[in-house]
Coordinates of C-alpha atoms and ligand atoms in Angstrom, one line a residue:
M1 CA 161.8 107.4 63.7
T2 CA 163.0 107.2 60.1
D3 CA 162.6 110.0 57.6
E4 CA 160.1 108.0 55.6
Q5 CA 157.7 107.9 58.6
K6 CA 157.6 111.6 59.0
P7 CA 155.2 112.6 56.3
S8 CA 152.7 110.0 57.4
E9 CA 152.8 111.1 61.0
S10 CA 152.4 114.8 60.1
S11 CA 149.5 113.9 57.8
A12 CA 148.0 111.9 60.6
S13 CA 148.2 114.8 63.0
H14 CA 146.7 117.1 60.4
L15 CA 143.9 114.7 60.0
Q16 CA 143.4 114.3 63.7
L17 CA 143.1 118.0 64.0
A18 CA 140.7 118.2 61.1
R19 CA 138.6 115.4 62.7
E20 CA 138.5 117.1 66.1
S21 CA 137.4 120.4 64.7
L22 CA 134.8 118.7 62.5
R23 CA 133.5 116.7 65.4
D24 CA 133.1 119.9 67.5
L25 CA 131.2 121.6 64.7
L26 CA 129.0 118.6 64.3
A27 CA 128.1 118.7 68.0
D28 CA 127.3 122.5 67.8
P29 CA 123.6 122.9 68.0
R30 CA 123.8 126.3 66.3
V31 CA 124.9 124.7 63.1
P32 CA 121.9 124.3 60.7
V33 CA 121.0 120.8 59.7
K34 CA 122.1 121.3 56.0
I35 CA 125.6 122.4 56.8
R36 CA 125.8 119.7 59.5
E37 CA 125.1 117.1 56.9
A38 CA 127.7 118.5 54.5
L39 CA 130.2 118.4 57.4
A40 CA 129.2 114.9 58.3
D41 CA 130.3 113.8 54.8
D42 CA 133.7 115.5 55.3
Y43 CA 133.9 113.9 58.7
S44 CA 133.3 110.4 57.5
Q45 CA 136.0 111.0 54.8
V46 CA 138.5 112.1 57.4
Q47 CA 137.6 109.2 59.6
G48 CA 138.1 106.8 56.6
L49 CA 141.5 108.4 55.8
L50 CA 142.6 108.1 59.4
D51 CA 141.7 104.4 59.4
K52 CA 143.5 104.0 56.1
L53 CA 146.6 105.8 57.4
E54 CA 146.7 103.8 60.6
H55 CA 146.6 100.6 58.7
G56 CA 148.7 101.7 55.8
H57 CA 146.0 101.0 53.3
V58 CA 146.3 101.9 49.7
H59 CA 143.2 102.5 47.6
I60 CA 143.3 102.1 43.8
A61 CA 140.3 103.2 41.7
V62 CA 139.4 102.7 38.1
F63 CA 138.1 105.6 36.1
G64 CA 136.9 105.9 32.5
R65 CA 134.1 105.9 29.9
V66 CA 131.3 103.3 30.2
S67 CA 132.0 99.9 28.8
V68 CA 135.7 100.3 28.3
G69 CA 136.1 97.4 30.7
K70 CA 136.8 99.0 34.0
S71 CA 135.1 96.3 36.0
S72 CA 136.7 93.6 33.9
V73 CA 140.2 95.1 34.5
L74 CA 139.7 94.8 38.3
N75 CA 138.3 91.3 37.9
A76 CA 141.4 90.3 36.0
L77 CA 143.6 91.7 38.7
L78 CA 141.6 89.9 41.3
G79 CA 141.5 86.7 39.3
E80 CA 137.8 86.4 40.2
P81 CA 134.7 88.0 38.8
M82 CA 134.0 90.1 41.9
F83 CA 132.6 93.1 40.0
S84 CA 129.7 92.7 37.7
T85 CA 130.4 93.4 34.0
S86 CA 128.2 93.5 30.9
P87 CA 128.2 94.6 27.2
V88 CA 125.4 96.9 28.2
H89 CA 126.6 100.5 28.9
G90 CA 126.3 101.7 32.5
E91 CA 126.5 98.3 34.2
T92 CA 128.3 99.7 37.2
K93 CA 126.0 102.0 39.0
K94 CA 128.0 102.9 42.1
S95 CA 131.4 102.6 43.6
A96 CA 132.4 99.3 45.3
M97 CA 135.6 98.1 46.9
Q98 CA 137.4 94.7 47.1
S99 CA 140.6 93.8 48.9
W100 CA 143.4 92.8 46.5
E101 CA 144.9 89.8 48.4
E102 CA 147.5 89.0 45.7
Y103 CA 149.7 91.8 46.8
D104 CA 151.3 90.1 49.8
T105 CA 151.8 93.0 52.2
G106 CA 148.0 93.3 52.2
G107 CA 146.0 96.5 52.6
V108 CA 145.6 97.2 48.9
F109 CA 142.0 97.8 47.8
L110 CA 140.5 98.0 44.3
I111 CA 137.6 100.3 43.8
D112 CA 135.2 100.1 40.9
T113 CA 133.3 103.2 39.7
P114 CA 130.6 104.0 37.2
G115 CA 131.5 105.2 33.7
I116 CA 131.9 109.0 33.2
N117 CA 129.9 109.4 30.0
E118 CA 126.4 109.8 31.4
I119 CA 127.2 112.8 33.4
G120 CA 127.7 116.4 32.2
G121 CA 130.9 118.5 32.4
E122 CA 130.4 120.0 35.8
A123 CA 129.3 116.8 37.5
R124 CA 132.2 115.0 35.9
E125 CA 134.6 117.5 37.2
Q126 CA 133.1 117.0 40.7
L127 CA 133.3 113.3 40.4
A128 CA 136.9 113.5 39.2
K129 CA 137.8 115.6 42.2
D130 CA 135.9 113.4 44.6
V131 CA 137.5 110.2 43.3
A132 CA 140.9 111.6 43.1
S133 CA 140.8 113.2 46.5
R134 CA 139.9 109.9 48.2
V135 CA 142.1 107.4 46.4
D136 CA 145.8 106.9 46.2
L137 CA 146.3 105.7 42.7
I138 CA 144.1 105.9 39.6
L139 CA 143.8 103.5 36.8
F140 CA 142.4 105.4 33.8
V141 CA 141.0 102.8 31.5
I142 CA 140.5 103.4 27.7
D143 CA 139.7 100.9 24.9
G144 CA 141.0 102.7 21.8
D145 CA 142.5 106.0 20.8
I146 CA 141.9 108.5 23.6
T147 CA 139.0 110.9 23.0
D148 CA 138.7 114.6 23.8
T149 CA 136.3 113.8 26.7
E150 CA 138.8 111.4 28.1
L151 CA 141.7 113.8 27.7
G152 CA 139.6 116.4 29.5
A153 CA 138.8 114.1 32.4
L154 CA 142.4 112.9 32.5
R155 CA 143.7 116.5 32.8
L156 CA 141.4 117.1 35.8
L157 CA 142.6 113.9 37.4
T158 CA 146.3 114.6 36.9
Q159 CA 145.9 117.9 38.6
Q160 CA 145.3 116.0 41.8
Q161 CA 148.9 114.9 42.1
R162 CA 148.1 111.3 42.5
P163 CA 150.0 108.5 40.6
L164 CA 147.9 107.6 37.5
L165 CA 148.2 104.8 35.0
V166 CA 146.5 104.9 31.6
V167 CA 145.4 101.3 30.8
L168 CA 144.6 100.5 27.2
N169 CA 142.2 97.6 27.5
K170 CA 140.8 95.1 24.8
S171 CA 144.2 94.7 23.2
D172 CA 142.8 91.4 21.7
Q173 CA 140.8 93.6 19.3
Y174 CA 143.9 94.8 17.5
S175 CA 146.6 93.0 15.5
G176 CA 150.1 93.3 16.8
D177 CA 151.0 96.1 14.3
D178 CA 147.8 98.0 14.9
L179 CA 148.3 97.9 18.6
S180 CA 151.8 99.3 18.5
A181 CA 150.7 102.0 16.1
L182 CA 147.8 102.9 18.4
M183 CA 150.1 103.0 21.5
T184 CA 152.4 105.4 19.7
V185 CA 149.5 107.7 18.9
I186 CA 148.2 107.6 22.5
A187 CA 151.6 108.1 24.0
T188 CA 152.0 111.2 21.8
R189 CA 148.7 112.6 23.0
L190 CA 149.6 112.0 26.6
E191 CA 153.0 113.7 26.4
G192 CA 153.5 116.1 29.3
L193 CA 150.5 114.6 31.1
V194 CA 151.4 110.9 31.8
E195 CA 154.8 109.3 31.7
R196 CA 155.3 106.7 29.0
R197 CA 156.0 104.0 31.5
N198 CA 152.6 104.7 33.1
L199 CA 150.8 103.7 29.8
V200 CA 150.1 100.0 29.7
T201 CA 148.1 97.6 27.5
V202 CA 145.9 94.8 28.9
C203 CA 143.2 92.5 27.7
A204 CA 141.0 92.0 30.7
D205 CA 138.2 89.9 29.2
P206 CA 139.2 88.8 25.7
A207 CA 136.5 87.5 23.3
A208 CA 136.6 83.8 22.8
Q209 CA 138.5 82.7 19.7
T210 CA 136.9 80.5 17.0
V211 CA 139.0 77.4 16.4
V212 CA 138.5 75.3 13.2
H213 CA 139.2 71.6 13.6
V214 CA 139.8 69.5 10.4
S215 CA 139.2 65.8 11.0
E216 CA 140.9 63.0 9.1
D217 CA 138.1 62.7 6.6
G218 CA 138.4 66.4 5.9
T219 CA 135.2 67.6 7.7
E220 CA 135.6 71.0 9.4
T221 CA 134.1 71.8 12.8
E222 CA 134.3 75.0 14.6
S223 CA 134.5 75.5 18.3
R224 CA 135.0 78.5 20.6
R225 CA 138.0 78.6 22.8
A226 CA 138.2 80.9 25.8
V227 CA 141.2 83.1 25.9
T228 CA 142.8 83.9 29.2
P229 CA 142.9 87.5 30.3
D230 CA 146.3 89.2 30.4
V231 CA 147.0 92.0 32.8
T232 CA 150.7 91.3 33.4
E233 CA 151.9 94.7 32.2
L234 CA 149.5 96.5 34.5
K235 CA 150.3 94.2 37.5
T236 CA 154.1 94.7 37.0
R237 CA 153.8 98.5 36.9
L238 CA 151.4 98.5 39.9
W239 CA 153.8 96.4 42.0
E240 CA 156.7 98.7 41.1
I241 CA 154.8 101.7 42.3
L242 CA 153.6 99.9 45.5
E243 CA 157.1 98.7 46.3
A244 CA 158.6 102.1 45.8
E245 CA 155.9 104.2 47.4
G246 CA 153.5 101.8 49.2
Q247 CA 152.9 103.3 52.6
T248 CA 153.8 106.9 51.6
L249 CA 151.1 106.8 48.9
S250 CA 148.3 106.9 51.4
A251 CA 150.2 109.3 53.6
L252 CA 150.8 111.7 50.8
N253 CA 147.2 111.5 49.7
A254 CA 146.0 112.0 53.3
G255 CA 148.2 115.1 53.7
L256 CA 146.8 116.6 50.5
F257 CA 143.3 115.8 51.5
A258 CA 143.7 117.3 54.9
S259 CA 144.9 120.6 53.6
D260 CA 142.1 120.8 51.0
L261 CA 139.7 119.8 53.7
S262 CA 140.7 122.5 56.1
D263 CA 140.3 125.1 53.4
A264 CA 136.9 123.8 52.5
V265 CA 135.8 123.6 56.1
A266 CA 137.1 127.2 56.8
T267 CA 135.1 128.4 53.8
K268 CA 132.0 126.6 55.0
I269 CA 132.4 128.0 58.5
V270 CA 132.7 131.6 57.1
A271 CA 129.6 131.0 55.0
L272 CA 127.8 129.4 57.8
R273 CA 128.5 132.3 60.3
K274 CA 127.4 134.7 57.6
E275 CA 124.1 132.8 57.1
L276 CA 123.4 132.5 60.8
G277 CA 124.5 136.1 61.4
D278 CA 122.0 137.3 58.7
R279 CA 119.3 135.3 60.4
V280 CA 120.0 136.7 63.8
I281 CA 120.1 140.3 62.4
R282 CA 116.8 139.8 60.6
T283 CA 115.1 138.4 63.7
Y284 CA 116.1 141.4 65.8
C285 CA 115.2 143.8 63.0
V286 CA 111.7 142.4 62.9
S287 CA 111.4 142.5 66.7
K288 CA 112.5 146.1 66.8
G289 CA 110.3 147.1 63.8
V290 CA 107.3 145.5 65.5
A291 CA 108.0 146.9 68.9
V292 CA 108.3 150.4 67.5
A293 CA 105.3 150.0 65.3
I294 CA 103.0 148.9 68.1
N295 CA 104.4 151.0 70.9
P296 CA 102.6 154.3 71.3
V297 CA 105.2 156.0 73.4
P298 CA 108.2 157.4 71.5
V299 CA 110.6 157.6 74.4
A300 CA 109.9 154.0 75.1
D301 CA 110.4 153.3 71.3
L302 CA 113.9 154.6 71.5
F303 CA 114.6 152.8 74.7
A304 CA 113.4 149.5 73.2
A305 CA 115.5 150.2 70.2
A306 CA 118.8 150.5 72.1
F307 CA 117.9 147.5 74.2
I308 CA 117.1 145.3 71.2
D309 CA 120.2 146.4 69.3
G310 CA 122.4 145.5 72.4
A311 CA 120.8 142.1 72.6
M312 CA 121.5 141.5 68.9
I313 CA 125.2 142.4 69.3
W314 CA 125.4 140.1 72.3
H315 CA 123.9 137.3 70.3
L316 CA 126.1 137.9 67.2
S317 CA 129.3 138.0 69.4
R318 CA 128.5 134.5 70.5
L319 CA 128.1 133.3 67.0
Y320 CA 131.6 134.6 66.2
D321 CA 133.0 133.0 69.3
L322 CA 134.1 136.5 70.5
P323 CA 131.6 137.0 73.4
V324 CA 131.0 140.5 74.7
T325 CA 129.3 141.5 77.9
R326 CA 125.9 143.3 78.0
A327 CA 127.7 146.5 78.9
E328 CA 130.2 146.2 76.0
A329 CA 127.3 145.4 73.7
G330 CA 125.6 148.6 74.9
S331 CA 128.6 150.8 74.3
L332 CA 129.1 149.3 70.8
V333 CA 125.5 150.3 70.0
K334 CA 126.3 153.8 71.2
V335 CA 129.4 154.0 69.0
I336 CA 127.6 152.7 65.9
V337 CA 124.5 154.8 66.4
T338 CA 126.5 158.0 66.9
Q339 CA 128.5 157.4 63.7
A340 CA 125.4 156.3 61.7
A341 CA 123.4 159.3 63.0
A342 CA 126.1 161.7 61.7
L343 CA 126.3 159.9 58.4
M344 CA 122.6 159.4 57.6
G345 CA 121.0 162.3 59.3
T346 CA 117.8 162.1 57.2
V347 CA 116.8 158.6 58.2
W348 CA 117.3 159.4 61.8
A349 CA 115.4 162.6 61.4
V350 CA 112.5 160.6 59.8
H351 CA 112.6 158.3 62.8
L352 CA 112.3 161.2 65.2
V353 CA 109.7 163.1 63.2
S354 CA 107.7 160.0 62.9
S355 CA 108.0 159.4 66.7
A356 CA 106.8 162.9 67.2
L357 CA 103.9 162.4 64.8
K358 CA 102.8 159.4 66.7
L359 CA 102.8 161.3 69.9
G360 CA 100.9 164.2 68.6
S361 CA 98.0 162.5 66.7
G362 CA 95.6 159.7 67.4
G363 CA 93.4 157.2 65.6
V364 CA 94.1 156.4 61.9
S365 CA 97.3 158.4 61.6
V366 CA 98.9 156.4 64.4
L367 CA 98.6 153.3 62.4
A368 CA 99.7 155.0 59.2
T369 CA 102.9 156.4 60.7
A370 CA 103.6 153.4 62.9
G371 CA 104.4 151.2 59.9
T372 CA 106.9 153.7 58.5
Q373 CA 108.4 154.3 61.8
G374 CA 108.7 150.5 62.4
A375 CA 110.4 150.1 59.0
V376 CA 112.9 152.9 59.9
A377 CA 113.6 151.2 63.2
Y378 CA 114.1 147.9 61.4
Y379 CA 116.6 149.6 59.0
S380 CA 118.6 151.1 61.8
T381 CA 118.9 147.8 63.6
F382 CA 119.9 146.3 60.3
V383 CA 122.7 148.8 60.0
V384 CA 123.8 148.3 63.6
G385 CA 123.8 144.5 63.0
K386 CA 125.8 144.7 59.8
V387 CA 128.4 147.0 61.3
A388 CA 128.7 144.9 64.4
E389 CA 129.1 141.8 62.3
K390 CA 132.0 143.4 60.4
Y391 CA 133.6 144.4 63.7
L392 CA 133.4 140.8 64.9
M393 CA 134.5 139.4 61.6
Q394 CA 137.6 141.5 61.9
G395 CA 138.3 139.8 65.2
K396 CA 136.7 142.5 67.4
S397 CA 138.4 145.4 65.7
W398 CA 137.4 148.5 63.7
G399 CA 140.5 148.3 61.6
E400 CA 142.6 151.3 60.5
G401 CA 139.8 153.7 59.6
G402 CA 138.0 153.3 63.0
P403 CA 134.2 152.8 63.4
K404 CA 133.5 155.7 61.1
R405 CA 135.0 154.0 58.0
V406 CA 133.2 150.7 58.8
V407 CA 129.8 152.4 59.2
R408 CA 130.3 154.3 56.0
E409 CA 131.3 151.2 54.1
I410 CA 128.2 149.3 55.4
L411 CA 125.9 152.2 54.6
D412 CA 127.3 152.5 51.1
S413 CA 126.9 148.8 50.5
L414 CA 123.2 148.7 51.5
D415 CA 120.3 149.2 49.2
R416 CA 118.2 151.3 51.5
N417 CA 114.9 151.2 49.6
S418 CA 114.8 147.4 49.2
I419 CA 115.6 147.0 52.9
L420 CA 112.7 149.3 53.8
E421 CA 110.4 147.3 51.5
Q422 CA 111.6 144.1 53.1
A423 CA 111.1 145.7 56.5
K424 CA 107.5 146.7 55.7
S425 CA 106.6 143.2 54.5
D426 CA 108.4 141.5 57.4
I427 CA 106.6 143.7 60.0
R428 CA 103.2 143.3 58.3
R429 CA 103.6 139.6 58.3
K430 CA 104.6 139.5 62.0
L431 CA 101.7 141.9 63.0
K432 CA 99.2 139.6 61.2
S433 CA 100.5 136.6 63.1
F434 CA 99.6 138.4 66.3
K435 CA 95.9 138.7 65.4
Ligands
GTP501 N1 137.1 91.9 23.5 C1 137.3 92.3 24.8 N2 136.2 92.7 25.5 C2 136.3 93.1 26.7 C3 137.6 93.2 27.3 N3 137.4 93.7 28.6 C4 136.1 93.9 28.7 N4 135.4 93.5 27.6 C5 134.0 93.6 27.4 O1 133.5 94.9 27.5 C6 132.2 95.0 28.0 C7 132.2 96.0 29.1 O2 133.0 95.5 30.2 P1 132.8 96.1 31.7 O3 133.9 95.6 32.5 O4 131.4 95.8 32.2 O5 133.0 97.6 31.4 P2 132.9 98.8 32.4 O6 133.8 99.9 32.0 O7 132.9 98.4 33.8 O8 131.4 99.3 32.1 P3 130.4 100.2 33.0 O9 130.3 99.6 34.3 O10 129.1 100.0 32.2 O11 130.8 101.6 32.9 C8 131.9 93.5 28.5 O12 131.1 92.9 27.5 C9 133.2 92.9 28.6 O13 133.2 91.5 28.3 C10 138.7 92.8 26.6 O14 139.9 92.9 27.0 N5 138.5 92.4 25.3
MG502 MG1 131.7 98.5 35.3

């Protein structure tokens, strides 16, 4: 194994890992459809990069304002009009790819993209990131002095650590002197951003020239003569880069992509667990609230409460891949409830008073107090759920301050009144659905 092969192999194994973990997540039925779709996109990108790595493919994409001649530049490189061009802005609507056969070792692909004008700052930023994270080399096409918008986009793209060439197209529109003056200005603006040797001029689709013929009798006729495109400077620089870095380009890119991706997926998983956890907690809160509201026996209320809380923790622990037994879940409930009871005496007291009220009276007052008691039960399950979630998030640990600190932090972070309001409306809705 030579040293040059190493980066490509470690990128490949990174990607392989990323692919496997994504595939597992995609197969997990607990993952909601939306997130699964988002992961499916990542998955197909990883798959694409793996294929690319395996075959040593290099992807080169054009980027730039509408009508600067992006598609024309690619056609000139290909020597064939493979991409559609037009004087009308916005001709290219979506990305498309063609193999560049001229580069003998093969495996080099040219990718056309739509112009960047039509989209706003944030969308442009996203597009820049997407393009740059997938391709190995960027051709940033301009057709005159570089604008502020272009400089902004260019800055975003150069952050991505990919080789980038700035291609000044339509050189036929300038006289020799004007062109060199223009190049000097552009090179100055690009200082610190793009190396001078990575700024090239081309004329991808020059306008036809008018030729005047003077015949022997002095009559003049005009004809139009097609001018051949010239992309030599670009081709030369591209080949230099491909010769020097060829295979490692895609390996480097894949490595960067894999590390970005694992961060992105980790963030998604955390968010996903949080979202699912919230849903689990709320479901149990409603069950307990309803059970307590409709159950006329207070002792049974409390029994149902502990049972439901235990089931919730059992369910949450599976979500966090740190499964607990029923017994462990039960003792966790005890720990949390003891701490919470000490810290929020009043609510617990209300719960008990309310239970007592329900026992002592009948008829209308049963209904009136049942709702309140249900809401309090809902709230207590909410607290237990949030505390248990924190314990699981910390890898089944209370951390330094023990359970007391965690319970206090959760209690401080909750807006009790709005949760009680939520509880009442959730319980009311559920009770209506029974009728
Ligand atoms: N004079 C001159 N015109 C050119 C040159 N290259 C492209 N054009 C013209 O510029 C216009 C736009 O070219 P396209 O290649 O479609 O530009 P694009 O950047 O792909 O445009 P969108 O896909 O709309 O973003 C066409 O009319 C081309 O003929 C050139 O080197 N010189
Ligand atoms: Mg185009």
